[in-house]
Amino acid sequence: MTHKPVRKAVFPVAGLGTRFLPATKAMPKEMLTVVDRPIIQHVVDEARAAGIEHLVFVTGRNKAVIEEHFDYQFELSETLRARGKTEAMTLIDDLLPGAGTTSFTRQQKPLGLGHAVWCARELIGNEPFALLLPDVIVPEKGRACLANMIAAQNTSGGNYIAVEEVVPDLVDQYGIVDIDTSNGDGGMWPVKAMVEKPAIGTAPSNLSIMGRYVLQPEIFDILSRQAAGAGGEIQITDAMDKLMTAQPFHAVKLAGRSFDCGSKLGFLSANLHLGLQDEKVGAALRDEISALL
Ligand code: G1P
């Protein structure tokens, strides 16, 4: 049986960034810089490295600068060219998505992640797609995870969720999945159950949904009827839990760790970790940190 390949990815970038005020009062949280580029650029880089061809952004008011960031900036490019700044020019040219490979739609009201994803239904159409939460940065080491999920879908169909272990007293901040360990290998297992933000002590495991998914388009029909869940919001986890009665779901373990840049600590940690790996500033940053400590 052949399966439609995953070509498109959804980036729900409408969130208000309330965990990171005052930084995000006027500036979208996705545009905060980690080392040398906005958080959203790191996430898009990961999607493109995994072979995604079309980027679908679900934005909101005050997020227009994200659309600007992914456009050709004529004055900037011409100025760099005129001044012979080849390195900077190549960098921004390489990062520019091809003409016609981005789409933007708006989530008009903050009704939850599930609702944001549903807003992309017309742009995705009837094909499987990747979903990348834009707060979460996956460093290079973990990027094979999304590529593996896409490859598995393209061969076998089904739905895939990237997971990561969390400490038991944080399970109430995440979607949590339970897996069938008797029936999987190579870091991929069938999902038995999932629940959004379970109360501490009631979670079926400590495997958190970390923010990378490959989903079948049947999720949209479920989302169109999905009632509000945890936090009074329409949750993608609740819709996936329903789809699981009709289609297989697999959990895929992320190698290494991710950084939740929607929180102060996650953002600072991402800057440190990625900064230390940076070719240009890594060694000097290491000296700075050693001196400081
Ligand atoms: C969302 C998802 C949750 C997931 C988390 C990862 O929650 O609903 O299942 O574990 O992202 O960051 P949020 O962080 O938007 O509350």
Short mmCIF file of C-alpha atoms and ligand atoms in Angstrom, two decimals:
data_model
loop_
_atom_site.label_atom_id
_atom_site.label_comp_id
_atom_site.label_asym_id
_atom_site.label_seq_id
_atom_site.Cartn_x
_atom_site.Cartn_y
_atom_site.Cartn_z
CA MET A 1 0.00 0.00 0.00
CA THR A 2 1.33 3.45 -0.81
CA HIS A 3 0.89 6.39 1.49
CA LYS A 4 0.76 10.05 0.65
CA PRO A 5 4.07 11.63 1.70
CA VAL A 6 4.33 14.35 4.35
CA ARG A 7 5.08 17.58 2.47
CA LYS A 8 3.65 20.33 4.66
CA ALA A 9 4.22 21.44 8.24
CA VAL A 10 2.03 23.53 10.51
CA PHE A 11 3.56 26.07 12.91
CA PRO A 12 0.95 27.38 15.37
CA VAL A 13 2.49 30.78 16.18
CA ALA A 14 -0.57 32.60 17.52
CA GLY A 15 0.20 32.08 21.24
CA LEU A 16 0.32 35.20 23.42
CA GLY A 17 3.56 34.35 25.24
CA THR A 18 2.16 35.10 28.70
CA ARG A 19 4.86 32.98 30.38
CA PHE A 20 7.54 35.35 29.14
CA LEU A 21 6.41 38.89 29.93
CA PRO A 22 7.45 41.66 29.57
CA ALA A 23 9.70 40.38 26.70
CA THR A 24 6.67 39.29 24.69
CA LYS A 25 4.43 42.32 25.26
CA ALA A 26 4.96 43.72 21.75
CA MET A 27 7.40 41.15 20.33
CA PRO A 28 6.13 37.69 19.34
CA LYS A 29 7.82 35.08 21.52
CA GLU A 30 8.75 33.16 18.36
CA MET A 31 10.95 36.10 17.30
CA LEU A 32 13.13 36.13 20.43
CA THR A 33 16.71 35.30 19.51
CA VAL A 34 18.51 32.11 20.43
CA VAL A 35 22.20 32.67 19.57
CA ASP A 36 21.89 34.19 16.08
CA ARG A 37 18.34 33.63 14.85
CA PRO A 38 14.74 33.85 16.03
CA ILE A 39 13.34 30.77 17.75
CA ILE A 40 10.94 30.22 14.83
CA GLN A 41 13.88 30.10 12.40
CA HIS A 42 15.44 27.23 14.43
CA VAL A 43 12.12 25.37 14.22
CA VAL A 44 11.73 26.01 10.48
CA ASP A 45 15.36 24.90 9.93
CA GLU A 46 14.48 21.60 11.63
CA ALA A 47 11.40 21.12 9.42
CA ARG A 48 13.30 21.87 6.23
CA ALA A 49 16.14 19.53 7.28
CA ALA A 50 13.46 16.82 7.60
CA GLY A 51 12.34 17.44 4.00
CA ILE A 52 9.29 19.66 4.58
CA GLU A 53 8.44 21.58 1.41
CA HIS A 54 5.63 23.89 2.47
CA LEU A 55 5.41 25.92 5.70
CA VAL A 56 1.97 26.78 7.06
CA PHE A 57 1.94 29.41 9.81
CA VAL A 58 -1.12 29.95 11.98
CA THR A 59 -0.53 33.48 13.25
CA GLY A 60 -2.52 36.09 15.14
CA ARG A 61 -2.62 39.83 15.71
CA ASN A 62 0.82 41.33 16.53
CA LYS A 63 2.57 38.50 14.69
CA ALA A 64 3.05 40.17 11.30
CA VAL A 65 6.81 40.40 11.84
CA ILE A 66 7.02 36.60 11.47
CA GLU A 67 5.70 36.92 7.92
CA GLU A 68 8.25 39.69 7.27
CA HIS A 69 11.04 37.47 8.57
CA PHE A 70 10.27 34.77 6.00
CA ASP A 71 10.02 37.22 3.08
CA TYR A 72 12.73 38.56 0.77
CA GLN A 73 13.97 41.88 2.20
CA PHE A 74 14.88 43.73 -0.96
CA GLU A 75 16.65 46.75 0.61
CA LEU A 76 18.67 44.57 2.96
CA SER A 77 19.77 42.13 0.24
CA GLU A 78 20.65 44.91 -2.18
CA THR A 79 22.62 46.80 0.47
CA LEU A 80 24.57 43.68 1.46
CA ARG A 81 25.24 42.96 -2.20
CA ALA A 82 26.40 46.55 -2.90
CA ARG A 83 28.73 46.42 0.13
CA GLY A 84 30.15 43.03 -0.82
CA LYS A 85 28.97 41.38 2.43
CA THR A 86 28.92 37.95 0.87
CA GLU A 87 28.76 35.87 4.04
CA ALA A 88 25.71 37.67 5.44
CA MET A 89 24.09 37.64 2.00
CA THR A 90 24.56 33.89 1.57
CA LEU A 91 23.20 33.27 5.05
CA ILE A 92 19.95 35.13 4.50
CA ASP A 93 19.58 33.80 0.94
CA ASP A 94 19.99 30.20 2.17
CA LEU A 95 17.36 30.68 4.86
CA LEU A 96 14.77 32.24 2.54
CA PRO A 97 11.94 29.80 1.80
CA GLY A 98 11.26 29.39 -1.94
CA ALA A 99 8.60 31.56 -3.59
CA GLY A 100 5.15 30.13 -2.87
CA THR A 101 6.34 27.69 -0.18
CA THR A 102 4.89 29.58 2.79
CA SER A 103 1.25 30.17 3.75
CA PHE A 104 -0.15 32.27 6.55
CA THR A 105 -3.57 32.14 8.15
CA ARG A 106 -4.84 33.60 11.40
CA GLN A 107 -6.32 32.07 14.50
CA GLN A 108 -8.82 34.79 15.33
CA LYS A 109 -9.37 33.88 18.98
CA PRO A 110 -7.05 32.12 21.47
CA LEU A 111 -9.16 28.96 21.77
CA GLY A 112 -6.30 26.50 22.18
CA LEU A 113 -3.67 24.55 20.27
CA GLY A 114 -6.24 22.17 18.76
CA HIS A 115 -8.21 25.11 17.40
CA ALA A 116 -5.02 26.69 15.98
CA VAL A 117 -4.20 23.46 14.11
CA TRP A 118 -7.79 23.24 12.82
CA CYS A 119 -7.35 26.77 11.36
CA ALA A 120 -4.77 25.23 8.97
CA ARG A 121 -7.20 22.64 7.54
CA GLU A 122 -7.79 24.34 4.18
CA LEU A 123 -4.07 24.94 3.67
CA ILE A 124 -3.18 21.32 4.48
CA GLY A 125 -6.02 19.62 2.59
CA ASN A 126 -6.32 15.85 2.49
CA GLU A 127 -2.75 14.81 3.21
CA PRO A 128 -0.64 13.88 6.24
CA PHE A 129 1.31 16.75 7.78
CA ALA A 130 3.90 17.58 10.41
CA LEU A 131 3.09 19.79 13.38
CA LEU A 132 5.91 21.66 15.11
CA LEU A 133 5.28 23.66 18.27
CA PRO A 134 7.26 26.86 17.82
CA ASP A 135 8.27 27.31 21.49
CA VAL A 136 10.37 24.19 21.39
CA ILE A 137 13.87 24.05 19.95
CA VAL A 138 15.34 20.65 19.09
CA PRO A 139 19.15 20.90 18.76
CA GLU A 140 20.83 19.27 15.74
CA LYS A 141 21.44 16.01 17.62
CA GLY A 142 17.70 15.40 18.01
CA ARG A 143 16.62 16.50 14.56
CA ALA A 144 16.64 13.01 13.07
CA CYS A 145 13.53 12.38 15.17
CA LEU A 146 11.19 14.37 12.92
CA ALA A 147 12.82 12.97 9.79
CA ASN A 148 12.31 9.41 11.15
CA MET A 149 8.67 10.09 11.95
CA ILE A 150 8.08 11.40 8.43
CA ALA A 151 9.91 8.44 6.86
CA ALA A 152 7.85 6.00 8.94
CA GLN A 153 4.60 7.69 7.87
CA ASN A 154 5.63 7.70 4.23
CA THR A 155 6.26 3.93 4.41
CA SER A 156 3.53 2.75 6.79
CA GLY A 157 0.98 5.56 7.25
CA GLY A 158 -0.31 6.24 10.78
CA ASN A 159 0.34 9.01 13.28
CA TYR A 160 3.53 9.79 15.21
CA ILE A 161 4.25 11.77 18.38
CA ALA A 162 7.74 12.66 19.62
CA VAL A 163 8.14 12.07 23.35
CA GLU A 164 10.65 12.91 26.03
CA GLU A 165 10.91 11.88 29.69
CA VAL A 166 9.96 14.49 32.28
CA VAL A 167 10.34 14.45 36.05
CA PRO A 168 7.12 13.23 37.75
CA ASP A 169 6.30 16.60 39.32
CA LEU A 170 6.10 18.28 35.90
CA VAL A 171 3.68 15.88 34.19
CA ASP A 172 0.80 18.31 34.76
CA GLN A 173 2.39 20.78 32.31
CA TYR A 174 2.38 18.40 29.32
CA GLY A 175 0.44 15.95 27.25
CA ILE A 176 1.47 12.50 28.52
CA VAL A 177 1.41 9.23 26.56
CA ASP A 178 1.46 5.63 27.69
CA ILE A 179 3.24 3.21 25.38
CA ASP A 180 3.17 -0.52 24.71
CA THR A 181 6.80 -1.46 25.41
CA SER A 182 6.17 -5.13 24.55
CA ASN A 183 5.53 -4.16 20.98
CA GLY A 184 8.11 -1.78 19.56
CA ASP A 185 11.77 -1.25 19.00
CA GLY A 186 14.28 1.23 17.67
CA GLY A 187 12.82 3.97 19.87
CA MET A 188 9.30 3.69 18.36
CA TRP A 189 6.34 2.16 20.23
CA PRO A 190 2.55 1.95 19.80
CA VAL A 191 0.70 4.48 21.96
CA LYS A 192 -1.81 2.92 24.38
CA ALA A 193 -3.24 6.07 25.93
CA MET A 194 -2.75 9.81 26.08
CA VAL A 195 -3.95 12.55 28.35
CA GLU A 196 -3.45 16.33 28.39
CA LYS A 197 -1.93 17.80 31.54
CA PRO A 198 -2.88 15.03 34.03
CA ALA A 199 -2.91 15.91 37.73
CA ILE A 200 0.33 14.86 39.45
CA GLY A 201 -0.01 11.29 40.70
CA THR A 202 -2.53 10.33 38.00
CA ALA A 203 -0.30 10.29 34.88
CA PRO A 204 0.00 6.94 33.07
CA SER A 205 3.77 7.50 32.54
CA ASN A 206 6.40 10.24 32.53
CA LEU A 207 6.66 10.39 28.72
CA SER A 208 5.72 13.90 27.66
CA ILE A 209 4.52 15.04 24.24
CA MET A 210 7.39 17.41 23.44
CA GLY A 211 6.05 19.29 20.42
CA ARG A 212 6.67 17.35 17.21
CA TYR A 213 3.89 15.37 15.55
CA VAL A 214 3.06 13.71 12.23
CA LEU A 215 -0.71 13.49 11.82
CA GLN A 216 -3.29 12.24 9.34
CA PRO A 217 -5.80 14.78 7.95
CA GLU A 218 -8.73 12.97 9.64
CA ILE A 219 -7.68 14.93 12.76
CA PHE A 220 -9.34 18.06 11.27
CA ASP A 221 -12.82 16.55 11.26
CA ILE A 222 -12.41 15.57 14.91
CA LEU A 223 -11.04 19.02 15.79
CA SER A 224 -14.07 20.68 14.20
CA ARG A 225 -16.22 18.99 16.87
CA GLN A 226 -13.73 18.92 19.74
CA ALA A 227 -14.99 20.40 23.03
CA ALA A 228 -12.70 22.44 25.28
CA GLY A 229 -10.53 20.37 27.61
CA ALA A 230 -7.65 21.15 30.00
CA GLY A 231 -7.37 24.88 30.74
CA GLY A 232 -10.71 25.51 28.97
CA GLU A 233 -8.93 25.18 25.60
CA ILE A 234 -9.50 22.96 22.56
CA GLN A 235 -6.64 20.48 22.91
CA ILE A 236 -4.88 18.60 20.11
CA THR A 237 -4.19 15.77 22.59
CA ASP A 238 -7.92 15.19 23.11
CA ALA A 239 -8.49 15.05 19.34
CA MET A 240 -5.56 12.63 18.89
CA ASP A 241 -6.99 10.46 21.65
CA LYS A 242 -10.23 10.19 19.62
CA LEU A 243 -8.40 9.53 16.35
CA MET A 244 -6.52 6.74 18.14
CA THR A 245 -9.71 4.66 18.18
CA ALA A 246 -9.58 4.58 14.34
CA GLN A 247 -5.88 4.88 13.44
CA PRO A 248 -2.54 3.76 14.89
CA PHE A 249 -0.39 6.20 16.88
CA HIS A 250 3.31 5.67 17.58
CA ALA A 251 5.51 7.40 20.14
CA VAL A 252 9.05 8.20 19.02
CA LYS A 253 11.68 9.02 21.60
CA LEU A 254 13.68 12.18 21.00
CA ALA A 255 17.46 11.68 21.15
CA GLY A 256 19.01 14.19 23.51
CA ARG A 257 16.76 16.92 24.86
CA SER A 258 14.59 19.79 23.69
CA PHE A 259 14.36 23.34 25.04
CA ASP A 260 11.04 24.93 25.89
CA CYS A 261 11.86 28.51 24.95
CA GLY A 262 8.44 29.78 26.03
CA SER A 263 9.79 29.83 29.60
CA LYS A 264 12.64 31.99 30.93
CA LEU A 265 14.74 29.05 32.08
CA GLY A 266 14.26 27.06 28.87
CA PHE A 267 15.13 30.10 26.78
CA LEU A 268 18.30 30.88 28.76
CA SER A 269 19.34 27.19 28.71
CA ALA A 270 18.83 27.04 24.92
CA ASN A 271 21.05 30.10 24.46
CA LEU A 272 23.76 28.52 26.61
CA HIS A 273 23.62 25.05 25.04
CA LEU A 274 23.40 26.23 21.43
CA GLY A 275 25.84 29.07 22.10
CA LEU A 276 28.45 26.59 23.36
CA GLN A 277 28.05 24.59 20.14
CA ASP A 278 28.33 27.66 17.93
CA GLU A 279 31.40 27.64 15.68
CA LYS A 280 32.12 31.32 16.09
CA VAL A 281 31.34 32.08 19.73
CA GLY A 282 31.33 28.64 21.43
CA ALA A 283 34.91 28.63 22.74
CA ALA A 284 34.80 32.23 23.98
CA LEU A 285 31.42 31.63 25.64
CA ARG A 286 32.87 28.60 27.45
CA ASP A 287 35.64 30.85 28.86
CA GLU A 288 33.06 33.44 29.93
CA ILE A 289 31.01 30.82 31.75
CA SER A 290 34.07 29.30 33.45
CA ALA A 291 35.22 32.76 34.59
CA LEU A 292 31.74 33.53 35.89
CA LEU A 293 31.48 30.29 37.85
C1 G1P B 1 1.26 21.94 24.45
C2 G1P B 1 0.51 20.62 24.26
C3 G1P B 1 1.07 19.56 25.21
C4 G1P B 1 2.56 19.42 25.00
C5 G1P B 1 3.26 20.79 25.16
C6 G1P B 1 4.73 20.70 24.79
O1 G1P B 1 0.95 22.47 25.71
O2 G1P B 1 -0.86 20.83 24.52
O3 G1P B 1 0.44 18.33 24.97
O4 G1P B 1 3.09 18.50 25.93
O5 G1P B 1 2.66 21.77 24.31
O6 G1P B 1 5.39 21.91 25.03
P1 G1P B 1 1.24 24.02 26.08
O7 G1P B 1 2.71 24.11 26.37
O8 G1P B 1 0.84 24.83 24.90
O9 G1P B 1 0.42 24.30 27.30
#
